[in-house]
Amino acid sequence: MMEFGFSISPSSTMNLDKVDFSLYERLCEIEPDAKKCMACGSCSATCTAGQWTGMSVRKVLLDIQRGKEAEAARLLKGCMLCGKCTMVCPRGINTRHLILSLCRIYGEDEK
Amino acid sequence: MGKLYDELSEDYRIKEGLKTCINCGTCTAICPAAEFYRYDPRKIVDTVQRKDDAEIEALLKSDTIWYCGECMSCVTRCPRKNGAGLVIMALRNLSIKKGYFTESEKGRQIYPLTKALNGNVLNLGYCVHPLTFSYSDHPESGPVFEWVLKNKEEVYGRLGANYRKEGPGALRRIPQEDLDELKAIYDVTGGTERLELVEKYSHAKAEEMGMTDEEYLKYTFEYCSDKHFNNEG
Amino acid sequence: MIYQGKQKIWSDYQKEIPDNHWFYVRSCIRQSFFPASERYFMKICRDLLGKDIYETEHHTTCGGIAYHSDTIPQETAMTIVARQFALMKEAGYKNLVTSCITSFGNYTEILETWREFPELEARIRENLWKACRREFDKPEYLAHASDLVYKFRHEIASKAKYNLVDHMTGEPLRVVEHIGCHYSKMFPHKGVGGAEYPCVLSGMVDSWGGQVIDYPERRHCCGFGFRQYLVKANRGYSIANTHKKFESMEPYHPDMIITNCPGCPYFLDRWQYVISEMEGKTYGRNGYGIPVFTYEEVAGLVLGFDPWDLGLQLHQVAVEPLLEKMGIPYNPKTKYLGLNGKEIMKPGLPTVLKCC
Amino acid sequence: MIDRFASGFDPFVIPFLIGMIFVLGYCIIGAIRLILQLDAEDKKKFFLSLITPKTIWKNIKDLFLNCLIHVKLWKRNKLLGYMHSSIAFGWFMLILLGHIECFVYMPHRVKLFYYPIFFNYFVAENEYTLRGAIFFFLMDFFLLVVLSGIVLAIIKRVRSRLFGMRRTTRPTLLDRVGLYSLWMIFPLRLLAESFTAHISGGSFLTIPMNMMFKAFLGDQMNMLPTWWAYSICLCIFMCVLPFTRYMHIPAEMLLIPFRNAGLTIKHARRGFAKAQVYSCPNCGVCIDACPMSIKKANIKDTTVYLNRNIRRRNEQRIEEISDKCLLCGKCTAVCQVGVDGPQMRIAQRSIRNYGLDQDYSGMDISAIKESVASEPSKDKVLYFAGCMTQLTPAISRAMESIFRKAGVDYAFMDKDGGLCCGRPILMAGRFDQARQLIHKNKEVIKASGAGTLVLSCPICYKIFREHYKLEGIRVMHHTEYMLELVRAGRLKLDGGAGSIVYHDPCELGRGCGIYEQPREVLRQTGELVEAEANRDMAICCGGSLGSLTLGFDKREDLTRNALHNLTVNDPDTIVTACPLCKSTFARYADKPVEDIAETVDKHTK
Amino acid sequence: MKDNIVIVGGGIAGMEAARQLLLLGYKPILVEKSDHLGGHVADWHCLFPDMTPAQQVVKDLTEQIKDANIFLETEVSFINKMKMGYNVMFSNGVNVICKAILLATGFDLFDASKKEEYGYGIYDQVMTNKDLEHWFNTGDDKRITGKDIKKIGFVHCVGSRDVKAGNQQCSKVCCITAIKQAMEMKERFPDAEVYCFYMDLRLFGKKYEDFYIKAQMESGVHFIRGRVSEVSENLQGQVIVKTEDTLSGKPAKITLDLLVLMAGIVCNREAVQTASMVQVPIDSDGFLKSRDNILNIIETDSKGVFLAGTATGAKTIPETAAEARAVALAIHNYLVSQQ
């Protein structure tokens, strides 16, 4: 085979046909309010941890909705669970418990 | 409103390509670069329209603005008649003018590009020419083109090109007086100045990186780190 | 797919193309990679159709590639173009036809920018005068060479010796068309058929007997991206785009690809070779690739010119299986001959992609 | 006084013996298990406490006051107190006196441990003998005391409100068996002793009864069956005891020494925690105390149900109950045996399996450190507003203003955003994560060189006080600090704030015992009125971070109830000392809600 | 002639105005170019937010205006200004002299095929909001009937907020219509995944936000923030939609069995002609120009010429009805002042 000095770049397009909704669906069973999110970003704006760890509830939820579990996990690890996001959520989503629930579901597959 | 933005807004491509962006994402949706690079034209246009100098400066020094392929697909779909591609061109222009391009890996590639393309334009009158197209730099041109390059006169001759000869036709030798005119145009319109600028900043960067100009040329032409791709997660 | 829907859109984008007296400007890339295409454009127009196509040895590159690789300022690019206009004026022509899509896009953009910002045009006039002591008139009509071939497609069809059909079965060939991005994406009304469903090539295919395939990534760029190909470090981007297109068209089993852009046929052809080397994958039948043609090459084939005179031996993807399918005779022995039938060495063969 | 039977035995004692041996065996084994479950450190503490005179005395005192006299219940409701202490103390005295009698009169029978219980059956005595009269009287007297308690208990079953209890738990089947056997024990004893009174003697209860029975029943055929019944009842009660709420009786005897030894809950289900679970008498006092109970749906989420479900190992319910709780601590404040509801729940939360753990090790906080860093100085104050205060900037502004007015040299630790104190994540039972945050914050505090750390959020304050171990640095809530400034004359208040009601934030009041400091400050700021329930009886605002699952819409009623409690005396302003209480109250209050810092800042001369 | 009032347009605005004028004792002349009253609403199935049957609304209104002079399949041929009013010539040959003209000319639904990249009229499985309502009403559409529909997409802002499509304005009703239709489709195809591609969700009206939450909570509609950029068709005849998931900042694509385009509200092109006969110009937003856009939206600079409904811009039905009532009063006041 020839050596060309480059290789085909990987695609980043999100193929929504192939999104694995299982984690999101599991989350919605525990936390049906997760479906209510309108991505306003209040949670991320107020997040104590965000400025230090990049945590953003909005992004976590979005990543879960898009089947990007690893990315969501990376963000979740930076949560300090202070609960400000819950206080500011205009849709009254219990984001703090949502985070805890997610942290638990992550382990479920391995069991 | 910042100075950089003011300078940017002088550019006709900004006048044409940046009205008001509503962040709808039609540009990114079909952008070839957004698919293969860590790149989002929507965000770039949004950054520019925020007119924050610090943000714009960061942009000018980043790899981000160098990912676009200038295919202009974004122009077709924008509901506000913006052209992200045009904005990018203006940003690149400013990045070069300010010497910020040497701050990023992709920006530094301006050096080999400038040398090769303008060398061709000024010496041959073409942007691309078989004389300066080497197979070793272009292994993807295939064994067939290796063969063409080895037999330029024969192959081009057989296909009716006027290869390196006087008079009209494909690959003809462009008369010196016309090349002189091109040089004069470069002189008058800032093209020459641009070449010198790129040369100057690149030379400085090469020194900073501890390379000779030749090493720097080869390095910028070939080196690709893996931080550019956008497929994580 | 509802064909009538497309026809309706095509009718909205009918571009006015005068049928004679053109000032021709060449393409840097095309003359390097497809030198015979430009020659056959002239030949068909002049000899077959009796049109007046003028070329001067004094014209140069438009600087489009240098401009889109961001190595020259906008004013430099504009002044170079202004010089071409001046040559046209001096030669007494008013219609400009470009061989290159990048040039076509460049010229169009410049004219549109001047229309919007007349002060810029004035400055360019001044620049040109200062640098070259020349004056220019803007062309009355600007066309891409494929526009002309599109316009004359029926005449060509009437003189055709072969059609884009499988001569054994009579089935139309399945043709993928690929339009250069700068043809109409920036200014949909400057292209025949607009930006979404351009018919400049599909019109040719239709009238020459082929069947156009509309596959999902039809509109996608070939991936040239100027700096993205020209710098070796970036070529992964370039090939990734072509790869994406081939993956999308593969299920349709196209027989051939027709293009109107300088770089696209080169990339669509060569990246097939590189993909075959990198991934061992080929997109045509029996280990061959899908042959990629310029519109002049297709016109030339239809009109019965010798494939090797058309320069098809410069493709990396072998065209022979297609020639056989169309029933076009060819002489394998003369494929790689030099000037005046001189025997020269033959090119090497790719490892994976089958060649003849 | 003589033995009626040479053998000193009758078969009817067998049921009692069975019950007694069972319950004693059960309790002793149980106690040993619980003690063994303690970790090494706690074990050491426990045994040390058993030989330390101070704790010995405290144990005795607590056992007497809590287990026998039920002083806490007296404080709560006299009738309830009397009911409990009459039964517990009366019974205890019956047993004690029985033993003394036995010891005095029948020393050779002392080792038969059924003997003192059925003393009256086994001895023959004449009531006119002076020697027995006093004991007989006392025995009858305490039996009467117990019986009066039983009567009250029966009334309480029907009308619990008389005893100050609105809601209580429903007894289980075994509870009922235990309860009815308990109720039956003493009437049967009375009956048995009455039937035997003409032989073994009696006093003002048993003698007349004996005579009455003679008149009605005529023969003495009933004597032995009643003693059998009495013994069987005792047996039933003792046999079911370990499986009923009455287990609290022996368990509390272990819990008190545990607590006095200074143990904390280390494991959700073992040792100290287990002792608490078994000590829960299922009285249901916590139901009325729980702020969530104003909604019927929450009643079964109170501490008593947590204990009950832990005993039943109903994991799903344990989780629901643990997660819902606001951790306001009021159940603990009212609990007779001192079950620590919040700690119990946090412990339950801590044993969950998480697939994903927070990790802050890669976090770079040098920016905060740099922003506060300075030379160590005793006088320097470091102010930490905390996450919740970021949402109520009026508080931090007021604090800064106060600092300036009092001329305090201060640094604002989280002016541009800080880290969380760790308390919320601790409340979620994630101890390691909390430790990481504590560690990071300590780095900043140390770098600041401050001598005093002032906090405006009680949630932060509690963890800073209990877990940070900041040697050499005073940790103060802003209420304390303001009082200090006022007392030192650095802050002069004008008293013009009108009438103020002060809400005791859970974490500050019950959590840290700060009740007086804010009141002292507020008395100088305006006219302080009290809420209906205040201090350690204060009602949580409903906004607590303690609850993990209580949704936003489920909290409104709680807040409204707390507000109602606060405004009974129609104050002009509601003042609290917690940013979370403030924003929670402000959502529904029709009166202005302020943090004490704002009030003080506004009314500084 | 005394109190003749001509109402041009028999949609909701025209009908409601006629109803009010009848109540005020006038006998308005209502001309409608199509063969039925009710305008676009007559083509609709159910109306948000209470899922009121559209036919019922039209029927009730029709019932109440039967005393008016109604000319169906009639257009205005020309209007001459006279000293005291207008001379209006209808295409049916009737000639009326009137004092007041009400232009209740309504809107045109944006021609979705103009948004070429969405392939309406080219790709088999692309339809508009109106087509879908038609299917709700008749059950007849080859794009849906008998098809296995597993994934449905709704594209917001088709021909709205789009300079290139010639309409910069927001059409106001598409967001809520998309959500309504998404929920209706989810009801009919419970196993289908439904996607809404939006730029902003403009849910300003009464109970609209409730609708939105319901769509999220009960119907599980996926909302993706990004304007659809390109649609193509695959070999199976499904449509492939490309958009940017702007919240993720990544290009996204999805294959759908049905794509519904929320065609927006644009000015009725024929109305422009009629308006020009009475010197009512076009405002910068492309709709008929009112005297002013705050308090005199229903009046024009031409004496005796009034406007109501979507002739002046996108409106909901209740807004249109309210305007129609207001315009009836304005006409009445005008006629009284003229006596």
PDB file of N, CA and C in Angstrom, chain A residues 8-32:
ATOM      1  N   ILE A   8      -7.770   9.607   5.704  1.00  0.00           N
ATOM      2  CA  ILE A   8      -9.122  10.165   5.579  1.00  0.00           C
ATOM      3  C   ILE A   8      -9.595  10.694   6.931  1.00  0.00           C
ATOM      4  N   SER A   9      -9.985  11.965   6.971  1.00  0.00           N
ATOM      5  CA  SER A   9     -10.415  12.549   8.242  1.00  0.00           C
ATOM      6  C   SER A   9     -11.713  11.912   8.703  1.00  0.00           C
ATOM      7  N   PRO A  10     -11.843  11.704  10.003  1.00  0.00           N
ATOM      8  CA  PRO A  10     -13.104  11.130  10.512  1.00  0.00           C
ATOM      9  C   PRO A  10     -14.234  12.162  10.480  1.00  0.00           C
ATOM     10  N   SER A  11     -15.449  11.695  10.273  1.00  0.00           N
ATOM     11  CA  SER A  11     -16.605  12.603  10.204  1.00  0.00           C
ATOM     12  C   SER A  11     -17.164  12.847  11.584  1.00  0.00           C
ATOM     13  N   SER A  12     -17.624  14.061  11.805  1.00  0.00           N
ATOM     14  CA  SER A  12     -18.213  14.371  13.107  1.00  0.00           C
ATOM     15  C   SER A  12     -19.714  14.545  13.011  1.00  0.00           C
ATOM     16  N   THR A  13     -20.255  14.397  11.809  1.00  0.00           N
ATOM     17  CA  THR A  13     -21.694  14.615  11.674  1.00  0.00           C
ATOM     18  C   THR A  13     -22.440  13.649  12.587  1.00  0.00           C
ATOM     19  N   MET A  14     -23.367  14.225  13.323  1.00  0.00           N
ATOM     20  CA  MET A  14     -24.171  13.396  14.207  1.00  0.00           C
ATOM     21  C   MET A  14     -25.226  12.704  13.378  1.00  0.00           C
ATOM     22  N   ASN A  15     -25.154  11.400  13.369  1.00  0.00           N
ATOM     23  CA  ASN A  15     -26.162  10.673  12.613  1.00  0.00           C
ATOM     24  C   ASN A  15     -27.310  10.347  13.559  1.00  0.00           C
ATOM     25  N   LEU A  16     -28.352  11.141  13.458  1.00  0.00           N
ATOM     26  CA  LEU A  16     -29.457  10.970  14.408  1.00  0.00           C
ATOM     27  C   LEU A  16     -30.218   9.668  14.179  1.00  0.00           C
ATOM     28  N   ASP A  17     -29.952   9.028  13.040  1.00  0.00           N
ATOM     29  CA  ASP A  17     -30.588   7.724  12.812  1.00  0.00           C
ATOM     30  C   ASP A  17     -30.003   6.665  13.735  1.00  0.00           C
ATOM     31  N   LYS A  18     -28.782   6.917  14.156  1.00  0.00           N
ATOM     32  CA  LYS A  18     -28.089   5.873  14.905  1.00  0.00           C
ATOM     33  C   LYS A  18     -27.921   6.225  16.374  1.00  0.00           C
ATOM     34  N   VAL A  19     -28.667   7.222  16.825  1.00  0.00           N
ATOM     35  CA  VAL A  19     -28.519   7.611  18.221  1.00  0.00           C
ATOM     36  C   VAL A  19     -29.116   6.530  19.119  1.00  0.00           C
ATOM     37  N   ASP A  20     -28.362   6.207  20.146  1.00  0.00           N
ATOM     38  CA  ASP A  20     -28.837   5.227  21.102  1.00  0.00           C
ATOM     39  C   ASP A  20     -29.564   5.967  22.223  1.00  0.00           C
ATOM     40  N   PHE A  21     -30.873   5.842  22.230  1.00  0.00           N
ATOM     41  CA  PHE A  21     -31.673   6.590  23.204  1.00  0.00           C
ATOM     42  C   PHE A  21     -31.802   5.867  24.536  1.00  0.00           C
ATOM     43  N   SER A  22     -31.170   4.698  24.690  1.00  0.00           N
ATOM     44  CA  SER A  22     -31.507   3.874  25.852  1.00  0.00           C
ATOM     45  C   SER A  22     -31.217   4.574  27.177  1.00  0.00           C
ATOM     46  N   LEU A  23     -30.085   5.256  27.248  1.00  0.00           N
ATOM     47  CA  LEU A  23     -29.767   5.927  28.502  1.00  0.00           C
ATOM     48  C   LEU A  23     -30.774   7.053  28.777  1.00  0.00           C
ATOM     49  N   TYR A  24     -31.122   7.758  27.729  1.00  0.00           N
ATOM     50  CA  TYR A  24     -32.093   8.851  27.882  1.00  0.00           C
ATOM     51  C   TYR A  24     -33.451   8.303  28.310  1.00  0.00           C
ATOM     52  N   GLU A  25     -33.837   7.227  27.702  1.00  0.00           N
ATOM     53  CA  GLU A  25     -35.127   6.641  28.065  1.00  0.00           C
ATOM     54  C   GLU A  25     -35.125   6.137  29.503  1.00  0.00           C
ATOM     55  N   ARG A  26     -34.024   5.548  29.894  1.00  0.00           N
ATOM     56  CA  ARG A  26     -33.902   5.081  31.275  1.00  0.00           C
ATOM     57  C   ARG A  26     -33.991   6.272  32.218  1.00  0.00           C
ATOM     58  N   LEU A  27     -33.343   7.342  31.856  1.00  0.00           N
ATOM     59  CA  LEU A  27     -33.381   8.544  32.688  1.00  0.00           C
ATOM     60  C   LEU A  27     -34.813   9.057  32.806  1.00  0.00           C
ATOM     61  N   CYS A  28     -35.528   9.060  31.684  1.00  0.00           N
ATOM     62  CA  CYS A  28     -36.889   9.585  31.689  1.00  0.00           C
ATOM     63  C   CYS A  28     -37.818   8.731  32.553  1.00  0.00           C
ATOM     64  N   GLU A  29     -37.492   7.462  32.687  1.00  0.00           N
ATOM     65  CA  GLU A  29     -38.298   6.623  33.578  1.00  0.00           C
ATOM     66  C   GLU A  29     -38.179   7.122  35.015  1.00  0.00           C
ATOM     67  N   ILE A  30     -36.940   7.417  35.401  1.00  0.00           N
ATOM     68  CA  ILE A  30     -36.706   7.857  36.776  1.00  0.00           C
ATOM     69  C   ILE A  30     -37.098   9.315  36.936  1.00  0.00           C
ATOM     70  N   GLU A  31     -36.796  10.070  35.922  1.00  0.00           N
ATOM     71  CA  GLU A  31     -36.908  11.530  36.022  1.00  0.00           C
ATOM     72  C   GLU A  31     -37.690  12.051  34.811  1.00  0.00           C
ATOM     73  N   PRO A  32     -38.997  11.847  34.792  1.00  0.00           N
ATOM     74  CA  PRO A  32     -39.753  12.211  33.583  1.00  0.00           C
ATOM     75  C   PRO A  32     -39.607  13.688  33.225  1.00  0.00           C
TER      76      PRO A  32
END
